[in-house]
Amino acid sequence: MKTAIAAIVIAAAATSASAQAVVSKDCHLSRFIEAYAWQALDDAERTGVSYSTQNGLRVYLRTVQDATKRACAK
């Protein structure tokens, strides 16, 4: 689980424009990525990681949610 958090934290450290590259244009895959982003944020809040890391995960989650909406709007 720590590996998943680390992967999302690294992605969250990227700018919003770069983070877009992590998201697929495929609706099903985008939802899968969004589920992992939610889980990473939940794990971070439960384990008490730093506030800045939690904020980065929130920004990444919003980016993923926006991309998922675009991918699934068809």
mmCIF file with all atom_site columns, C-alpha atoms in Angstrom:
data_model
loop_
_atom_site.group_PDB
_atom_site.id
_atom_site.type_symbol
_atom_site.label_atom_id
_atom_site.label_alt_id
_atom_site.label_comp_id
_atom_site.label_asym_id
_atom_site.label_entity_id
_atom_site.label_seq_id
_atom_site.pdbx_PDB_ins_code
_atom_site.Cartn_x
_atom_site.Cartn_y
_atom_site.Cartn_z
_atom_site.occupancy
_atom_site.B_iso_or_equiv
_atom_site.pdbx_formal_charge
_atom_site.auth_seq_id
_atom_site.auth_comp_id
_atom_site.auth_asym_id
_atom_site.auth_atom_id
_atom_site.pdbx_PDB_model_num
ATOM 1  C CA . MET A 1 1  ? 0.000   0.000  0.000   1.00 0.00 ? 1  MET A CA 1
ATOM 2  C CA . LYS A 1 2  ? 2.875   2.370  0.732   1.00 0.00 ? 2  LYS A CA 1
ATOM 3  C CA . THR A 1 3  ? 4.057   1.820  -2.835  1.00 0.00 ? 3  THR A CA 1
ATOM 4  C CA . ALA A 1 4  ? 0.694   2.994  -4.166  1.00 0.00 ? 4  ALA A CA 1
ATOM 5  C CA . ILE A 1 5  ? 0.810   6.090  -1.967  1.00 0.00 ? 5  ILE A CA 1
ATOM 6  C CA . ALA A 1 6  ? 4.350   6.850  -3.086  1.00 0.00 ? 6  ALA A CA 1
ATOM 7  C CA . ALA A 1 7  ? 3.368   6.546  -6.745  1.00 0.00 ? 7  ALA A CA 1
ATOM 8  C CA . ILE A 1 8  ? 0.426   8.905  -6.335  1.00 0.00 ? 8  ILE A CA 1
ATOM 9  C CA . VAL A 1 9  ? 2.503   11.377 -4.289  1.00 0.00 ? 9  VAL A CA 1
ATOM 10 C CA . ILE A 1 10 ? 5.087   11.494 -7.052  1.00 0.00 ? 10 ILE A CA 1
ATOM 11 C CA . ALA A 1 11 ? 2.345   12.107 -9.600  1.00 0.00 ? 11 ALA A CA 1
ATOM 12 C CA . ALA A 1 12 ? 0.751   14.741 -7.359  1.00 0.00 ? 12 ALA A CA 1
ATOM 13 C CA . ALA A 1 13 ? 4.040   16.592 -7.135  1.00 0.00 ? 13 ALA A CA 1
ATOM 14 C CA . ALA A 1 14 ? 3.794   17.243 -10.854 1.00 0.00 ? 14 ALA A CA 1
ATOM 15 C CA . THR A 1 15 ? 2.038   20.313 -12.116 1.00 0.00 ? 15 THR A CA 1
ATOM 16 C CA . SER A 1 16 ? -1.608  20.005 -13.041 1.00 0.00 ? 16 SER A CA 1
ATOM 17 C CA . ALA A 1 17 ? -0.738  20.040 -16.744 1.00 0.00 ? 17 ALA A CA 1
ATOM 18 C CA . SER A 1 18 ? 1.731   17.180 -16.314 1.00 0.00 ? 18 SER A CA 1
ATOM 19 C CA . ALA A 1 19 ? -0.679  15.242 -14.143 1.00 0.00 ? 19 ALA A CA 1
ATOM 20 C CA . GLN A 1 20 ? -3.133  15.210 -17.035 1.00 0.00 ? 20 GLN A CA 1
ATOM 21 C CA . ALA A 1 21 ? -0.773  12.839 -18.849 1.00 0.00 ? 21 ALA A CA 1
ATOM 22 C CA . VAL A 1 22 ? -1.364  10.215 -16.144 1.00 0.00 ? 22 VAL A CA 1
ATOM 23 C CA . VAL A 1 23 ? -5.081  10.076 -16.974 1.00 0.00 ? 23 VAL A CA 1
ATOM 24 C CA . SER A 1 24 ? -6.424  8.020  -19.855 1.00 0.00 ? 24 SER A CA 1
ATOM 25 C CA . LYS A 1 25 ? -8.976  9.189  -22.384 1.00 0.00 ? 25 LYS A CA 1
ATOM 26 C CA . ASP A 1 26 ? -10.652 5.813  -21.865 1.00 0.00 ? 26 ASP A CA 1
ATOM 27 C CA . CYS A 1 27 ? -13.596 6.127  -19.458 1.00 0.00 ? 27 CYS A CA 1
ATOM 28 C CA . HIS A 1 28 ? -13.133 2.746  -17.768 1.00 0.00 ? 28 HIS A CA 1
ATOM 29 C CA . LEU A 1 29 ? -9.406  3.260  -17.195 1.00 0.00 ? 29 LEU A CA 1
ATOM 30 C CA . SER A 1 30 ? -9.980  6.824  -15.954 1.00 0.00 ? 30 SER A CA 1
ATOM 31 C CA . ARG A 1 31 ? -12.438 5.563  -13.347 1.00 0.00 ? 31 ARG A CA 1
ATOM 32 C CA . PHE A 1 32 ? -9.898  2.967  -12.249 1.00 0.00 ? 32 PHE A CA 1
ATOM 33 C CA . ILE A 1 33 ? -7.205  5.655  -11.856 1.00 0.00 ? 33 ILE A CA 1
ATOM 34 C CA . GLU A 1 34 ? -9.671  7.864  -9.958  1.00 0.00 ? 34 GLU A CA 1
ATOM 35 C CA . ALA A 1 35 ? -10.427 5.021  -7.539  1.00 0.00 ? 35 ALA A CA 1
ATOM 36 C CA . TYR A 1 36 ? -6.710  4.674  -6.789  1.00 0.00 ? 36 TYR A CA 1
ATOM 37 C CA . ALA A 1 37 ? -6.412  8.434  -6.254  1.00 0.00 ? 37 ALA A CA 1
ATOM 38 C CA . TRP A 1 38 ? -9.310  8.324  -3.766  1.00 0.00 ? 38 TRP A CA 1
ATOM 39 C CA . GLN A 1 39 ? -7.689  5.381  -1.955  1.00 0.00 ? 39 GLN A CA 1
ATOM 40 C CA . ALA A 1 40 ? -4.325  7.141  -1.769  1.00 0.00 ? 40 ALA A CA 1
ATOM 41 C CA . LEU A 1 41 ? -5.920  10.259 -0.277  1.00 0.00 ? 41 LEU A CA 1
ATOM 42 C CA . ASP A 1 42 ? -7.904  8.181  2.207   1.00 0.00 ? 42 ASP A CA 1
ATOM 43 C CA . ASP A 1 43 ? -4.767  6.269  3.257   1.00 0.00 ? 43 ASP A CA 1
ATOM 44 C CA . ALA A 1 44 ? -2.801  9.503  3.601   1.00 0.00 ? 44 ALA A CA 1
ATOM 45 C CA . GLU A 1 45 ? -5.461  11.059 5.835   1.00 0.00 ? 45 GLU A CA 1
ATOM 46 C CA . ARG A 1 46 ? -5.749  7.929  7.979   1.00 0.00 ? 46 ARG A CA 1
ATOM 47 C CA . THR A 1 47 ? -2.000  7.527  8.472   1.00 0.00 ? 47 THR A CA 1
ATOM 48 C CA . GLY A 1 48 ? -1.417  11.211 9.159   1.00 0.00 ? 48 GLY A CA 1
ATOM 49 C CA . VAL A 1 49 ? 1.062   12.093 6.430   1.00 0.00 ? 49 VAL A CA 1
ATOM 50 C CA . SER A 1 50 ? 2.017   15.741 6.114   1.00 0.00 ? 50 SER A CA 1
ATOM 51 C CA . TYR A 1 51 ? -0.610  18.326 5.260   1.00 0.00 ? 51 TYR A CA 1
ATOM 52 C CA . SER A 1 52 ? 1.269   19.373 2.123   1.00 0.00 ? 52 SER A CA 1
ATOM 53 C CA . THR A 1 53 ? 1.261   15.778 0.849   1.00 0.00 ? 53 THR A CA 1
ATOM 54 C CA . GLN A 1 54 ? -2.462  15.505 1.525   1.00 0.00 ? 54 GLN A CA 1
ATOM 55 C CA . ASN A 1 55 ? -3.006  18.773 -0.347  1.00 0.00 ? 55 ASN A CA 1
ATOM 56 C CA . GLY A 1 56 ? -0.986  17.465 -3.287  1.00 0.00 ? 56 GLY A CA 1
ATOM 57 C CA . LEU A 1 57 ? -3.135  14.342 -3.359  1.00 0.00 ? 57 LEU A CA 1
ATOM 58 C CA . ARG A 1 58 ? -6.290  16.475 -3.307  1.00 0.00 ? 58 ARG A CA 1
ATOM 59 C CA . VAL A 1 59 ? -5.037  18.505 -6.271  1.00 0.00 ? 59 VAL A CA 1
ATOM 60 C CA . TYR A 1 60 ? -4.180  15.311 -8.139  1.00 0.00 ? 60 TYR A CA 1
ATOM 61 C CA . LEU A 1 61 ? -7.600  13.839 -7.322  1.00 0.00 ? 61 LEU A CA 1
ATOM 62 C CA . ARG A 1 62 ? -9.370  16.942 -8.676  1.00 0.00 ? 62 ARG A CA 1
ATOM 63 C CA . THR A 1 63 ? -7.278  16.695 -11.849 1.00 0.00 ? 63 THR A CA 1
ATOM 64 C CA . VAL A 1 64 ? -8.194  13.028 -12.243 1.00 0.00 ? 64 VAL A CA 1
ATOM 65 C CA . GLN A 1 65 ? -11.882 13.755 -11.570 1.00 0.00 ? 65 GLN A CA 1
ATOM 66 C CA . ASP A 1 66 ? -11.946 16.459 -14.251 1.00 0.00 ? 66 ASP A CA 1
ATOM 67 C CA . ALA A 1 67 ? -10.255 14.166 -16.762 1.00 0.00 ? 67 ALA A CA 1
ATOM 68 C CA . THR A 1 68 ? -12.649 11.338 -15.907 1.00 0.00 ? 68 THR A CA 1
ATOM 69 C CA . LYS A 1 69 ? -15.640 13.617 -16.503 1.00 0.00 ? 69 LYS A CA 1
ATOM 70 C CA . ARG A 1 70 ? -14.245 14.543 -19.914 1.00 0.00 ? 70 ARG A CA 1
ATOM 71 C CA . ALA A 1 71 ? -13.457 10.929 -20.816 1.00 0.00 ? 71 ALA A CA 1
ATOM 72 C CA . CYS A 1 72 ? -16.860 9.623  -19.729 1.00 0.00 ? 72 CYS A CA 1
ATOM 73 C CA . ALA A 1 73 ? -18.962 12.459 -21.181 1.00 0.00 ? 73 ALA A CA 1
ATOM 74 C CA . LYS A 1 74 ? -19.384 10.678 -24.508 1.00 0.00 ? 74 LYS A CA 1
#
